[in-house]
XYZ file of C-alpha atoms in Angstrom:
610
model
C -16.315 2.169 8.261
C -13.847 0.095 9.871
C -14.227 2.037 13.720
C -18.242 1.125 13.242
C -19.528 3.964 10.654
C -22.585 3.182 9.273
C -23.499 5.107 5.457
C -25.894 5.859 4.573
C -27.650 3.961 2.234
C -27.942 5.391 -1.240
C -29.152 2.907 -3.340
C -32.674 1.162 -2.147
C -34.033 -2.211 -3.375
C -35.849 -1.554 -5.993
C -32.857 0.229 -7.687
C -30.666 -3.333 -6.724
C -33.526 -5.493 -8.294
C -33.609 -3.132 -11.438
C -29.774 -3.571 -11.716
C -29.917 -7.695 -10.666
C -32.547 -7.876 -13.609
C -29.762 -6.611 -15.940
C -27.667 -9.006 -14.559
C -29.105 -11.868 -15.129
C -30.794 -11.170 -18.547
C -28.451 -9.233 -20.045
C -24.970 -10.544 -18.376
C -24.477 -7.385 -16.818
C -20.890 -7.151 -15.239
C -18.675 -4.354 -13.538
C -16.950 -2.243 -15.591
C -13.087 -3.691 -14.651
C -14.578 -7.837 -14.986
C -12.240 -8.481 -17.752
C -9.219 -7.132 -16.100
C -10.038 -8.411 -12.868
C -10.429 -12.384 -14.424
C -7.484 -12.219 -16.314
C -5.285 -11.264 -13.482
C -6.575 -13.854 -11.433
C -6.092 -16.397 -14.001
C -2.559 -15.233 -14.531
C -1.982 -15.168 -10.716
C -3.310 -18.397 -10.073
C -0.710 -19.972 -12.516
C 2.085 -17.989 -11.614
C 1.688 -19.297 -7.637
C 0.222 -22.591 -8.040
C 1.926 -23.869 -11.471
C -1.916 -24.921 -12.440
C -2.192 -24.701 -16.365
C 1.603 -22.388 -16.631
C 2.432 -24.781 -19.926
C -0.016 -22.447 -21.755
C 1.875 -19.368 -21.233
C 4.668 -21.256 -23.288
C 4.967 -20.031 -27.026
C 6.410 -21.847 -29.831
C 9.229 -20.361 -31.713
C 7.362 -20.954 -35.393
C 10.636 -20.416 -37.544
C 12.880 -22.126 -35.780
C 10.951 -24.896 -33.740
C 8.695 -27.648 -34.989
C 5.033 -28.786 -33.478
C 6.972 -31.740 -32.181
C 9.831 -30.215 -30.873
C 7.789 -27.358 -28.874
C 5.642 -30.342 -27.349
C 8.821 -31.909 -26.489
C 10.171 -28.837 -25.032
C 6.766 -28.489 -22.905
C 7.247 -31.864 -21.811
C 11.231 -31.263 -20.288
C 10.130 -27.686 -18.752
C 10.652 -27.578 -15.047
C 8.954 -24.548 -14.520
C 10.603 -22.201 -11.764
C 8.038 -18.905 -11.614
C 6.035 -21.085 -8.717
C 9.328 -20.800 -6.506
C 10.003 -17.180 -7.088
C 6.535 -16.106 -6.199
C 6.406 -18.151 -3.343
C 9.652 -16.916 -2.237
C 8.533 -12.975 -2.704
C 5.536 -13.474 -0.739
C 7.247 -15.258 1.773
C 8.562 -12.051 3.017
C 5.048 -10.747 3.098
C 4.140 -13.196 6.206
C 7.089 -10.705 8.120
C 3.536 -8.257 8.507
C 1.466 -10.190 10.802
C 4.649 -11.381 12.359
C 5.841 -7.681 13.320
C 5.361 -6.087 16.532
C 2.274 -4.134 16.329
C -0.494 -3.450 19.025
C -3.438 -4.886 19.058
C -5.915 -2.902 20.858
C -9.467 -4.923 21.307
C -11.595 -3.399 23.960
C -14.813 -2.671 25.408
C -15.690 0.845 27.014
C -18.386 1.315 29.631
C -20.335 -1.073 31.611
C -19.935 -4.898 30.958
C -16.425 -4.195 29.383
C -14.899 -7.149 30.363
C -17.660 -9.587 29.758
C -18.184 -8.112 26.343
C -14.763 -8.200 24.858
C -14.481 -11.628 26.641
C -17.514 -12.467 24.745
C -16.260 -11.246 21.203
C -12.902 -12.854 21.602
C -15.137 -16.062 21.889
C -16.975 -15.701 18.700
C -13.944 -14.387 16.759
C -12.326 -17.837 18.268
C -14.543 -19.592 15.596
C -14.447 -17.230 13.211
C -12.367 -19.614 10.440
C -13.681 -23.122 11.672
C -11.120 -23.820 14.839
C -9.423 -21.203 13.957
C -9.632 -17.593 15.392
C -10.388 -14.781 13.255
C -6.817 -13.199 13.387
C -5.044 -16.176 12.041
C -7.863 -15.904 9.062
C -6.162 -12.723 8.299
C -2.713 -14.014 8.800
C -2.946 -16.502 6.801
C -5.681 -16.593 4.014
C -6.152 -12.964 3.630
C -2.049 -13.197 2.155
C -3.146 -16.351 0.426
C -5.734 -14.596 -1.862
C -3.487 -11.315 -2.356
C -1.351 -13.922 -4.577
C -3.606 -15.394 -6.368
C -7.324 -13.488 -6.688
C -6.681 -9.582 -5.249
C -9.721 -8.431 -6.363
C -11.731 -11.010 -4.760
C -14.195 -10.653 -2.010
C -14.632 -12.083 1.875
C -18.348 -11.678 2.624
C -19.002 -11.597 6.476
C -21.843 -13.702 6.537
C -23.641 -15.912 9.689
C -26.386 -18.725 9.762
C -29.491 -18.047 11.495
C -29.824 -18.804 14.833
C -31.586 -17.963 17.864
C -31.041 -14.463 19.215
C -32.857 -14.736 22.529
C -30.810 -17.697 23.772
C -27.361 -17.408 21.594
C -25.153 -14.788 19.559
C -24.496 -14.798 16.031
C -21.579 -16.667 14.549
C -20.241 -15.177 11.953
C -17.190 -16.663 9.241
C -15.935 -15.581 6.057
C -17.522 -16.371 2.593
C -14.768 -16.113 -0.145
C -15.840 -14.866 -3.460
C -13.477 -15.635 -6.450
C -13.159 -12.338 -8.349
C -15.215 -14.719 -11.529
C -18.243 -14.804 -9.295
C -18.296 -10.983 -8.246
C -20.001 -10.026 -11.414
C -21.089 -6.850 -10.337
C -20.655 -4.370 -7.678
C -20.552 -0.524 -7.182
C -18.446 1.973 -5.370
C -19.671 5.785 -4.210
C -17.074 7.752 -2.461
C -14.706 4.366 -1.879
C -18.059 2.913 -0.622
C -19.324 -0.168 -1.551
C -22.726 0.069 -2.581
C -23.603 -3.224 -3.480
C -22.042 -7.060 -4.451
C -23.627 -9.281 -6.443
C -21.947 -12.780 -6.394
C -23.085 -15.328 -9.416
C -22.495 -18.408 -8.253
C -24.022 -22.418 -10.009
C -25.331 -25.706 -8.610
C -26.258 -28.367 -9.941
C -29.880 -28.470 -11.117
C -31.194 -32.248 -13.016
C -34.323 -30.902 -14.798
C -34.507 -32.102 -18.310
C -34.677 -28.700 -19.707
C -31.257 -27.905 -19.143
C -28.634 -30.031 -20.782
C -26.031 -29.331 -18.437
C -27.815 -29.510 -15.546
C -26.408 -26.696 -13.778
C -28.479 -23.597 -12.408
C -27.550 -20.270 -11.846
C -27.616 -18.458 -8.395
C -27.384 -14.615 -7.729
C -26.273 -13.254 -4.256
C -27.474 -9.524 -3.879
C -25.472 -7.744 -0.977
C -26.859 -4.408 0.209
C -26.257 -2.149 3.067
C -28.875 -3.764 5.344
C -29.932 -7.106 3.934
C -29.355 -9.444 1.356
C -31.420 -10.869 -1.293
C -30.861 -14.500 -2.952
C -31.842 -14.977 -6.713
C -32.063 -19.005 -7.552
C -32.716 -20.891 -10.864
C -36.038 -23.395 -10.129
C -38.011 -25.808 -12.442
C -40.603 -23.631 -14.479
C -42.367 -26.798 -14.493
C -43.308 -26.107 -10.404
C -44.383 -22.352 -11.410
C -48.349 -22.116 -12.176
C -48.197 -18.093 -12.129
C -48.157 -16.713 -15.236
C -44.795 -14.357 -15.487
C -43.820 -11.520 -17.642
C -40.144 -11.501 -18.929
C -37.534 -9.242 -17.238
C -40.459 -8.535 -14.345
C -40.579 -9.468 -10.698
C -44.067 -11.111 -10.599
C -44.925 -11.355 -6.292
C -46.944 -14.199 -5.082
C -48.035 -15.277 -1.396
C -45.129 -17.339 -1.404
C -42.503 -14.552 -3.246
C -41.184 -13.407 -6.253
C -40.536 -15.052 -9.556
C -39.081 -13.750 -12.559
C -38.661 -14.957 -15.778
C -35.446 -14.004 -17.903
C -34.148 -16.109 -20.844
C -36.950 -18.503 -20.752
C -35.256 -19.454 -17.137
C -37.141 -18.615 -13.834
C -35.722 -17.692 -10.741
C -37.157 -17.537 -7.367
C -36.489 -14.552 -4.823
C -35.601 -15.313 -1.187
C -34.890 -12.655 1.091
C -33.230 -13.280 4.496
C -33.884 -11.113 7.737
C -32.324 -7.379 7.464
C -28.896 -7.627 9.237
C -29.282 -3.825 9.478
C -25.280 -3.313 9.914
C -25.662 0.020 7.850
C -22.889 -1.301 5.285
C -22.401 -3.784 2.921
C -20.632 -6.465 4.700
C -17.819 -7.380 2.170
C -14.241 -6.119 1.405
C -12.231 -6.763 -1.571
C -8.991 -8.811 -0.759
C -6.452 -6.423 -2.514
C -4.741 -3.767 -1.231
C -2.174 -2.312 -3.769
C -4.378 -0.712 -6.594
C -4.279 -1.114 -9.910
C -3.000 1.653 -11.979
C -4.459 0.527 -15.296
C -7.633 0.918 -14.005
C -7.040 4.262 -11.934
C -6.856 2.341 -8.751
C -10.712 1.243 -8.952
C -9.334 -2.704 -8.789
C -6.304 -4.401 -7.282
C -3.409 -6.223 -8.667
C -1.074 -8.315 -6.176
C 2.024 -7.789 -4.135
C 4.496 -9.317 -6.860
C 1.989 -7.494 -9.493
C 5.635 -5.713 -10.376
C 8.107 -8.468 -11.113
C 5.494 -9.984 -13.138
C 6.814 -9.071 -16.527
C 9.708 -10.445 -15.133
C 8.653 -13.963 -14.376
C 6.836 -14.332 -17.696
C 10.158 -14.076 -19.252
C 11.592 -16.245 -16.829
C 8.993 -19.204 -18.159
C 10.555 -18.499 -21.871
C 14.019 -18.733 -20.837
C 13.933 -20.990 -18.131
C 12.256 -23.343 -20.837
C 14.705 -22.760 -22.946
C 17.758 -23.636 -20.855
C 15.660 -27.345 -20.010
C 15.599 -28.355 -23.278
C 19.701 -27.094 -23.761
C 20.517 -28.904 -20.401
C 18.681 -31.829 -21.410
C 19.343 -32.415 -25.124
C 22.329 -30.694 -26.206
C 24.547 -30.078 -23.148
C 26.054 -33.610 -23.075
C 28.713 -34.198 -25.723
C 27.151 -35.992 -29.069
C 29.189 -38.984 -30.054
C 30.344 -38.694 -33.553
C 32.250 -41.590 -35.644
C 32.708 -43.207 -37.986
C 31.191 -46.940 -38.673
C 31.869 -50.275 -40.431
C 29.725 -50.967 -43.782
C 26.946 -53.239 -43.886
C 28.196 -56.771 -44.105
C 24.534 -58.429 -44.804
C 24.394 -60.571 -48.065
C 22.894 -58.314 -50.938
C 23.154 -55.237 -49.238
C 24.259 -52.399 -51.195
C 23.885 -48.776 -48.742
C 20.935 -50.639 -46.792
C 19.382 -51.739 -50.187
C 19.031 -55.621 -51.778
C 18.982 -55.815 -54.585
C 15.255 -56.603 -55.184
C 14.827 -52.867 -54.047
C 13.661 -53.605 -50.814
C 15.369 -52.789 -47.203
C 18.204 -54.398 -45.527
C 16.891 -56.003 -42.291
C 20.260 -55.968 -40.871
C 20.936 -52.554 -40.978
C 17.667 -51.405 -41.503
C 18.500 -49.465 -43.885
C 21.420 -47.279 -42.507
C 24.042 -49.109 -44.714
C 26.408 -49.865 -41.802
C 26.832 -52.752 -38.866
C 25.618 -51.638 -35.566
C 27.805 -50.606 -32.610
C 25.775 -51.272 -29.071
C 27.231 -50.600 -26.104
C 27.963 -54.101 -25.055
C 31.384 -53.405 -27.683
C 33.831 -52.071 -25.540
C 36.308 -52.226 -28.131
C 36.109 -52.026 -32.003
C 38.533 -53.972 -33.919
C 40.113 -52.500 -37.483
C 42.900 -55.254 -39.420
C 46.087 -54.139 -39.325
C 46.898 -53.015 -42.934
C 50.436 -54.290 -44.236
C 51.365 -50.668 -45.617
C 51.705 -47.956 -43.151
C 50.490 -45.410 -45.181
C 46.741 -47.209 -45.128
C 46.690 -46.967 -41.244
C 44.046 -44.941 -40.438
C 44.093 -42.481 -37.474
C 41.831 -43.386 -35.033
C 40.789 -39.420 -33.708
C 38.895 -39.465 -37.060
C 37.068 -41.891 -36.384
C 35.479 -41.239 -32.948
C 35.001 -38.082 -31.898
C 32.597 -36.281 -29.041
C 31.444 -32.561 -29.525
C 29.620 -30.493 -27.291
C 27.747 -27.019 -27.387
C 29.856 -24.118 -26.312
C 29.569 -23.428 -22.536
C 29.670 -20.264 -23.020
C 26.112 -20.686 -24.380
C 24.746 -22.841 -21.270
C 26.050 -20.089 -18.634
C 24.589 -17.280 -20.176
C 21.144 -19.116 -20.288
C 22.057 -19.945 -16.466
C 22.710 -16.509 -15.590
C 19.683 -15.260 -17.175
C 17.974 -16.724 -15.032
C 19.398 -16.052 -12.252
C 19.254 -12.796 -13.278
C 15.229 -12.991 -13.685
C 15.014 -14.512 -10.646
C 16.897 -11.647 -8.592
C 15.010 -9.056 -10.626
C 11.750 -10.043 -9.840
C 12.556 -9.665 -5.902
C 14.413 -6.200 -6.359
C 11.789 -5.040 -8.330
C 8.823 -6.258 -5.879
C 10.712 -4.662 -2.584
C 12.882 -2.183 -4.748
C 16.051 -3.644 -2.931
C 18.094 -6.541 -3.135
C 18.471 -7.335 0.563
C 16.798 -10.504 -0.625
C 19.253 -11.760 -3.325
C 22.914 -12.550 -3.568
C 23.579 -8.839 -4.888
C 23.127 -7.367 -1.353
C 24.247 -3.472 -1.121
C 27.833 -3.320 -0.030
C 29.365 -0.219 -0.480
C 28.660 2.222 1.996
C 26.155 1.413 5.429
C 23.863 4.450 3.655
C 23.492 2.377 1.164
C 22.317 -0.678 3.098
C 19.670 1.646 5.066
C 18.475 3.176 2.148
C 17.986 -0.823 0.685
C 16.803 -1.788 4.252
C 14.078 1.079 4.006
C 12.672 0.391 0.646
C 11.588 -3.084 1.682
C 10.257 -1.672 5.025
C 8.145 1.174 2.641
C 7.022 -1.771 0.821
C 5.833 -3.770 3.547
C 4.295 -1.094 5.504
C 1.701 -0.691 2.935
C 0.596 -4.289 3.420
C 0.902 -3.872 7.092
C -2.064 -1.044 6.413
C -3.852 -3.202 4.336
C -3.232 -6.017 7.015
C -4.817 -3.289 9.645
C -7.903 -2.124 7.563
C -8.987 -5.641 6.823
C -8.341 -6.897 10.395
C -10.585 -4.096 11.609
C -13.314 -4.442 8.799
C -13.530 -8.705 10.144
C -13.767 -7.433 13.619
C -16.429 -4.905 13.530
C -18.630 -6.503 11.545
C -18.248 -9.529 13.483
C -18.963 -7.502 16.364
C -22.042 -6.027 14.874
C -23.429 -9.388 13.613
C -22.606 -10.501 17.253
C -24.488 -7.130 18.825
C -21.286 -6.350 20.670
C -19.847 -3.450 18.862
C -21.195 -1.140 21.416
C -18.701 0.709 23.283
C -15.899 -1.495 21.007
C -12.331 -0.175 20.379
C -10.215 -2.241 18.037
C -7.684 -1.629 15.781
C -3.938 -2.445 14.787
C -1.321 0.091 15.109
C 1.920 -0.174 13.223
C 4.674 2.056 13.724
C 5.296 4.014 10.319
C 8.769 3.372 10.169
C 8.090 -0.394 10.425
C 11.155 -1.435 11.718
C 11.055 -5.161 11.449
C 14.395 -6.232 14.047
C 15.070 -8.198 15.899
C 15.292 -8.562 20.414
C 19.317 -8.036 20.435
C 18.943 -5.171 17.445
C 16.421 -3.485 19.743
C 18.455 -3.831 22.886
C 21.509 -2.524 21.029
C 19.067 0.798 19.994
C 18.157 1.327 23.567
C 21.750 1.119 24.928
C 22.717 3.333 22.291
C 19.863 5.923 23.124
C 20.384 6.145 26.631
C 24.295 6.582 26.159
C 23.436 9.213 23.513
C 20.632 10.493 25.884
C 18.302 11.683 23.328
C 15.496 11.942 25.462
C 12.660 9.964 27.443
C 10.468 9.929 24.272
C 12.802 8.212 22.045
C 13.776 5.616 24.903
C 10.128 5.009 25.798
C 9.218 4.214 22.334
C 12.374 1.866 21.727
C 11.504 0.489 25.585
C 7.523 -0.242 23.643
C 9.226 -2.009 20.938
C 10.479 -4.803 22.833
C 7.566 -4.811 24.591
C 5.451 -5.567 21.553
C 8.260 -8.158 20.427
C 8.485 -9.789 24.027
C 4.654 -9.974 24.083
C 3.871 -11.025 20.468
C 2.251 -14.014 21.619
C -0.059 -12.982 24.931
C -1.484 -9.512 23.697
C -3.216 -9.566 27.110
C 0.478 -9.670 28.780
C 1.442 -6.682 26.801
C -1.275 -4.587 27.537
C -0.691 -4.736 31.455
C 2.772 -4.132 31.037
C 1.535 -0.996 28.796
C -0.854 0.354 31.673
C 2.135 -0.053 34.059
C 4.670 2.504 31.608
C 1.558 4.541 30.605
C 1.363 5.723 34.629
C 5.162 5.574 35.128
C 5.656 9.100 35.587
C 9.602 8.706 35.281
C 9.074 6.581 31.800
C 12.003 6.761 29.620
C 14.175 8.201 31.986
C 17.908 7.304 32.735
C 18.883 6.118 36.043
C 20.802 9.332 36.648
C 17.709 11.266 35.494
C 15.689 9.315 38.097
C 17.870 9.767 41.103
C 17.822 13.619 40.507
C 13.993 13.965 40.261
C 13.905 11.477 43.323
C 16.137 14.039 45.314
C 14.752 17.317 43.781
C 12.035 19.068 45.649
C 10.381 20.730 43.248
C 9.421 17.111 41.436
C 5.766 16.985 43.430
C 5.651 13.987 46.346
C 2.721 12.031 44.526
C 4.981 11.440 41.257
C 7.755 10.024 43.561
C 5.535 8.142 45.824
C 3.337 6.113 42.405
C 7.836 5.692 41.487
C 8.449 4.385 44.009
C 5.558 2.068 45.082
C 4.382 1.282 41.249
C 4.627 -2.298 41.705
C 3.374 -2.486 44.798
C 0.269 -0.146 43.909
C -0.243 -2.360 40.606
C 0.012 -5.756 42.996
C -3.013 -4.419 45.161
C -5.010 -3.659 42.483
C -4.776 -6.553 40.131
C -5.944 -8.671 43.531
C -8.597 -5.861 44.424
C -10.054 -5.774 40.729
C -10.603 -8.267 39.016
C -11.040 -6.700 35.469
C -8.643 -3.486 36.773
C -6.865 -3.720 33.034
C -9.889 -3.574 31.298
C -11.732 -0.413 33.204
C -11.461 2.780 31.442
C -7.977 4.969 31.871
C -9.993 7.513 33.754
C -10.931 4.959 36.178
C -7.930 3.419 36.407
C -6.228 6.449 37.181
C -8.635 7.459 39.705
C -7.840 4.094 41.841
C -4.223 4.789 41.244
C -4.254 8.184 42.616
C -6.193 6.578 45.567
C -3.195 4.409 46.132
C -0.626 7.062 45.967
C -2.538 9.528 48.898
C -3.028 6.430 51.064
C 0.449 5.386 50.552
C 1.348 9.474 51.146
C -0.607 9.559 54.221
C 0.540 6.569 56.112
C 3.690 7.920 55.661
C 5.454 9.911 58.367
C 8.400 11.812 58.213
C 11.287 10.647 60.575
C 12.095 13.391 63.195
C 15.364 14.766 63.173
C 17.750 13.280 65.723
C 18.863 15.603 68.602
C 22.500 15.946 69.141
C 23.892 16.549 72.842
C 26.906 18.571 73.809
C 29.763 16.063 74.791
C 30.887 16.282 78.399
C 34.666 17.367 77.988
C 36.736 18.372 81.319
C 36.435 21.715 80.471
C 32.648 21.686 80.744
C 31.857 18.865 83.290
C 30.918 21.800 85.833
């Protein structure tokens, strides 16, 4: 599917309307809609902090209605951090140095890609169709995995422009129902509502039902059955001259259909990439789906250690306090029975803070002085209380990112012991993003070539990503280091060549088109790889054939001429470009003559001069 594949189609439309009608009358839904919703509710307030005061829980036996309110109220949640700071890491993918390969074979190869890069340019508003996928595509993994992105385009006219297609996002709420055969999609049906002010609806909302197939797609909309004067059957599609109705619910619909795209697949792809076990990998949970346990315990605890910090953790001023001195009161009582409106009822005078200093009369025996450590006290909650709630967290908080990349190269507790140990750590975070690098690739691809087909340009189209399996994510002076150790090690062309393409790719991130010249140029460097000793004895040994030195030798030279001769030389095919190069080479071969050996003369001497 993703290099241009068309299925086949194995479900027609009248088996899709069948299945729509038990959609709509029946609420039809995929068999994983319940898992799929609550995830994404969880998800969304995990990342966003949007409604996370619900996943709170009051402590019945030992906390009040009040308190827990209170307690909901002093919560700083800090789940919204952590997430962000696990998927953070995630944005390393896109920012790796993979190739991007986006070509056209044949005739018109450079005016078609040209072309394609063009509509891709618009593909997300101003913004191109890779930074859709850079940016948004890791966006939804977070919060909605088992959403869709519909490739859809508005009409237009085909004998004067090229489609335009953009992504339509589909919440994983409003893909009711959809079918897989063989890990292909068969169909999507997307439930969406508008608003709809007819006065037999009290909320004034109407339904709508997307129907994606393989070749077309269908539109299902709620109307007024005051503007239908066919008479309908329930559950039936009932065709007119100006198309079908049908009536479900005592609610008509109206069916549109738009003009067959004919792309041979269903053009949506669930977000998700990392499948969900509990539903034997038929759905998608996200990237942090691990730690998640986790960070739900982190909310409890974290809420816990607000309401300690805030409440408890400052000393509590205990002492003791003067009676009452109010006419008639008796322990905040008059007499009468009523309260004391000095005291209010406490029984004793107030102390604001305005009294720095309390005064007590000096008793005339010693033994009535009273000691004034009993009177005024402050006590505060053992620490050791508020550090373990602090570590806890901090624990949590570590957890969820070792669990997530199965390392904790992100956290404080980095791997210290031996340097096996910190590859092996190292590793497991590469293993983990690699797998979103793949994901990363297949959805890139999936964009492109339906783009491509929507645009009729996907004939004679190559694109994909390529990332290296090892996915090595260093840096320029970690690279440089590798190749100096490689060559002093001399482990062999291939291993130098690929290190050599690394920091290519890393040099290059930014101008793809810069990196691909500078991969045609190693691709026909028939030394590639090689150390400078190596190349100084193929140069001087005869048995290395005279064309391979000669394209050596005059490579930049050779490329020079060409890139001024040619126009589109880098995006001809390899055969072709090798032809021209080969051309080069004999020319340069054939203009060149070899020097004639110098004749050396006997030197007169006296002995000879005769």
């Amino acid at each position: 599917v993703l290099r241009g594949i068309k299925q086949t189609n194995t479900l027609n439309k009248e088996q899709a309307l069948q299945r729509l009608i038990q959609v709509v009358s029946k609420g039809a839904k995929h068999p994983w809609y319940e898992r799929t919703t609550e995830l994404a509710d969880l998800y969304r307030k995990l990342v966003t902090g949007d409604g996370l005061d619900k996943l709170l829980r009051q402590f019945v036996q030992r906390e009040s209605a009040d308190a827990f309110k209170e307690r909901v109220k002093l919560t700083q949640h800090v789940v919204t951090t952590v997430t962000k700071n696990i998927m953070d890491v995630f944005y390393k993918v896109p920012r790796s140095n993979y190739q991007r390969i986006l070509e056209h074979l044949g005739d018109n190869s450079e005016r078609m890609t040209a072309e394609l890069e063009g509509v891709m340019s618009t593909f997300w508003g101003v913004r191109n169709l890779d930074e859709y996928v850079q940016t948004r595509w890791l966006e939804m993994n977070a919060t909605d995995p088992n959403g869709f992105v519909v490739v859809e385009f508005k009409p237009f006219d085909n004998q004067r422009e090229r489609a335009k297609p953009y992504p339509y996002e589909v919440t994983s709420h409003e893909a009711v129902d959809y079918k897989y055969e063989n890990n292909v999609l068969q169909y999507l049906t997307v439930k969406t509502s508008f608003s709809l002010p007819i006065n037999q609806k009290k909320d004034k909302v109407g339904d709508n039902y997307a129907l994606y197939l393989q070749n077309e797609t269908l539109n299902l909309q709620e109307i007024d059955p005051a503007t239908v004067t066919t008479s309908l059957i329930e559950n039936q599609f009932v065709p007119t001259e100006n198309g079908q109705y049908l009536l479900s619910n005592k609610r008509v619909y109206f069916l549109t259909e738009s003009i067959p795209h004919n792309a041979g697949r269903v053009p949506a792809k669930p977000v998700g990439y990392l499948r969900d076990a509990w539903t034997n990998g038929q759905t998608f949970v996200s990237p942090y789906d691990s730690a998640v346990p986790l960070l739900l315990k982190s909310v409890k605890v974290n809420s816990e250690l607000d309401i300690t910090m805030s409440q408890q953790v400052f000393p509590h001023r205990l002492q003791y306090m003067p009676v009452c001195k109010a006419d008639g009161c008796h322990k905040g009582r008059l007499a009468e029975g009523g309260i004391c409106g000095s005291c209010k009822g406490t029984g004793h005078d107030s102390i604001t803070s305005a009294m720095d200093i309390i005064y007590f009369t000096m008793p005339r025996d010693a033994a009535d002085i009273i000691d004034l450590e009993k009177i005024l006290v402050f006590k505060g909650p053992p620490i050791e209380v508020v550090q373990f709630q602090k570590d806890y967290v901090t624990d949590l908080t570590a957890g969820c990112k070792a669990v997530v990349f199965n390392s904790e190269s992100f956290s404080k507790m980095q791997i210290s012991g031996t340097a096996t140990g910190e590859l092996l750590d190292r590793d497991n975070v590469q293993d983990t993003l690699y797998s979103c690098a793949k994901g990363f690739s297949d959805t890139w691809g999936f964009y492109v070539w339906m783009t491509a087909d929507f645009a009729d340009l996907s004939k004679g189209l190559n694109a994909k990503l390529v990332f290296s399996k090892d996915f090595q994510l260093k840096n320029m002076s970690e690279l440089i280091s590798d190749l100096e150790a490689a060559k002093r090690s001399e482990v062999g062309p291939a291993v130098i060549q690929h290190i050599s393409n690394d920091i290519a790719r890393l040099m290059y991130s930014e101008d793809p088109q810069q990196y691909n010249e500078w991969w045609v140029k190693e691709s026909f460097n028939p030394f590639s790889g090689m150390s400078a000793d190596m190349i100084a004895l193929a140069l001087s040994d005869p048995a290395v054939p005279q064309k391979y030195k000669t394209r050596y030798l005059m490579l930049g030279v050779i490329f020079s001429e060409l890139e001024n001769e040619f126009e589109n030389f880098y995006k001809l095919a390899t055969s072709e470009k090798a032809r021209l190069i080969d051309e080069k080479v004999m020319s340069y071969m054939n203009e060149t003559k070899p020097v004639a050996p110098a004749i050396t003369l006997p030197i007169n001497t006296p002995a000879n001069a005769n």
